[in-house]
Tab-separated table of C-alpha atoms in Angstrom:
chain	number	residue	atom	x	y	z
K	146	MET	CA	28.553	-81.535	171.515
K	147	GLU	CA	25.570	-81.511	169.183
K	148	ASN	CA	25.741	-80.034	165.700
K	149	LYS	CA	23.117	-77.381	166.640
K	150	VAL	CA	23.110	-75.167	169.744
K	151	ILE	CA	21.140	-72.222	171.106
K	152	LEU	CA	23.316	-69.150	171.633
K	153	TYR	CA	20.537	-67.151	173.255
K	154	ASN	CA	16.791	-67.363	173.790
K	155	ILE	CA	15.486	-64.114	175.245
K	156	ASN	CA	11.844	-63.507	176.147
K	157	GLU	CA	11.033	-59.991	177.277
K	158	ASP	CA	8.132	-58.879	179.480
K	159	ASN	CA	6.486	-57.030	176.567
K	160	GLY	CA	6.197	-60.274	174.569
K	161	ASP	CA	9.199	-59.701	172.301
K	162	SER	CA	11.441	-62.729	171.846
K	163	PHE	CA	14.828	-63.246	170.264
K	164	VAL	CA	16.524	-66.563	169.463
K	165	LEU	CA	19.898	-67.264	167.872
K	166	ARG	CA	21.038	-70.795	167.050
K	167	ALA	CA	24.291	-72.022	165.550
K	168	PHE	CA	24.871	-75.170	163.563
K	169	MET	CA	27.556	-76.791	161.482
K	170	PHE	CA	26.995	-78.418	158.123
K	171	PRO	CA	28.673	-81.819	157.723
K	172	ASP	CA	31.304	-80.182	155.484
K	173	GLY	CA	32.326	-77.826	158.323
K	174	ARG	CA	30.515	-74.599	157.383
K	175	LEU	CA	29.030	-72.526	160.212
K	176	VAL	CA	25.551	-70.988	160.092
K	177	LEU	CA	23.924	-68.730	162.674
K	178	GLU	CA	20.134	-68.763	162.458
K	179	GLY	CA	18.239	-65.926	164.138
K	180	GLN	CA	14.541	-65.453	164.696
K	181	ASP	CA	13.026	-62.375	166.301
K	182	PHE	CA	9.389	-61.791	167.194
K	183	CYS	CA	9.016	-58.126	168.083
K	184	GLU	CA	7.200	-54.874	167.485
K	185	THR	CA	10.288	-53.392	165.821
K	186	ALA	CA	10.228	-56.107	163.142
K	187	LYS	CA	6.535	-55.452	162.582
K	188	ASN	CA	7.228	-51.737	162.115
K	189	TRP	CA	10.156	-52.374	159.742
K	190	PHE	CA	8.869	-55.338	157.742
K	191	GLY	CA	5.111	-55.475	158.330
K	192	ASP	CA	5.356	-58.763	160.241
K	193	GLU	CA	6.458	-59.345	163.812
K	194	GLU	CA	8.592	-62.322	162.752
K	195	TYR	CA	12.053	-61.581	161.370
K	196	GLU	CA	14.476	-64.343	160.374
K	197	TYR	CA	18.101	-63.969	159.407
K	198	TYR	CA	21.105	-66.173	158.733
K	199	TYR	CA	24.837	-65.540	158.963
K	200	THR	CA	26.569	-68.071	156.717
K	201	PHE	CA	30.314	-68.685	156.825
K	202	ASN	CA	32.164	-70.653	154.165
K	203	ILE	CA	34.700	-73.258	155.283
K	204	GLU	CA	37.684	-70.885	155.039
K	205	ASN	CA	36.016	-68.250	157.207
K	206	THR	CA	34.647	-70.830	159.640
K	207	ASN	CA	38.230	-72.017	160.127
K	208	LYS	CA	39.442	-68.423	160.568
K	209	LEU	CA	36.814	-67.904	163.280
K	210	LYS	CA	37.941	-71.119	164.996
K	211	ALA	CA	41.533	-69.866	164.935
K	212	VAL	CA	40.671	-66.398	166.281
K	213	LEU	CA	38.599	-67.929	169.083
K	214	LYS	CA	41.265	-70.622	169.666
K	215	SER	CA	38.579	-73.270	169.409
K	216	ASP	CA	38.564	-76.985	168.707
K	217	ASP	CA	34.777	-77.066	169.222
K	218	LEU	CA	33.343	-73.936	167.620
K	219	LEU	CA	29.733	-74.478	168.708
K	220	LYS	CA	30.753	-74.909	172.347
K	221	THR	CA	32.991	-71.843	172.113
K	222	LEU	CA	30.169	-69.767	170.608
K	223	VAL	CA	27.819	-70.809	173.435
K	224	GLU	CA	30.461	-69.550	175.881
K	225	PHE	CA	31.088	-66.386	173.815
K	226	PHE	CA	27.402	-65.398	173.764
K	227	SER	CA	26.673	-66.574	177.335
K	228	GLY	CA	22.946	-66.318	176.604
K	229	GLU	CA	23.203	-62.621	175.706
K	230	MET	CA	22.177	-60.886	172.479
K	231	ILE	CA	25.648	-59.679	171.426
K	232	ASN	CA	25.495	-60.165	167.653
K	233	GLU	CA	27.264	-56.820	167.145
K	234	LYS	CA	30.236	-58.030	169.228
K	235	LEU	CA	30.574	-61.077	166.960
K	236	ARG	CA	30.276	-58.937	163.811
K	237	LYS	CA	33.013	-56.617	165.146
K	238	LEU	CA	35.259	-59.587	165.968
K	239	CYS	CA	34.786	-60.871	162.419
K	240	GLU	CA	35.392	-57.445	160.880
K	241	ASP	CA	38.557	-56.891	162.928
K	242	ASN	CA	39.924	-60.279	161.821
K	243	ASP	CA	38.844	-60.186	158.155
K	244	ILE	CA	36.363	-63.020	158.674
K	245	LYS	CA	33.707	-62.808	155.972
K	246	PHE	CA	30.129	-64.048	156.132
K	247	ASP	CA	26.919	-63.558	154.194
K	248	ILE	CA	23.725	-62.281	155.775
K	249	HIS	CA	20.361	-63.470	154.487
K	250	VAL	CA	17.121	-61.949	155.758
K	251	ILE	CA	13.731	-63.585	155.306
């Protein structure tokens, strides 16, 4: 599998769009990269584009692999998301299993 995958790419009838990608750094760290274009972002931040990153260090990437029983984390995350915007489900899974990550918003 590639080192970068799309977890979901949702385009709504009103023009809003939401994309979440996942990639692995060569050292094994996981990053989720989200980009939303929507009216809500414009109302909150003054711009319709909203970007965010979930970054996991190596220890927490490995914990996530163990919880998901995964040898190929990117493939497993594609299956976990199944093209749906379920970021909250992933955050809850991480919280319940003491898997830490940083969130960066641009």
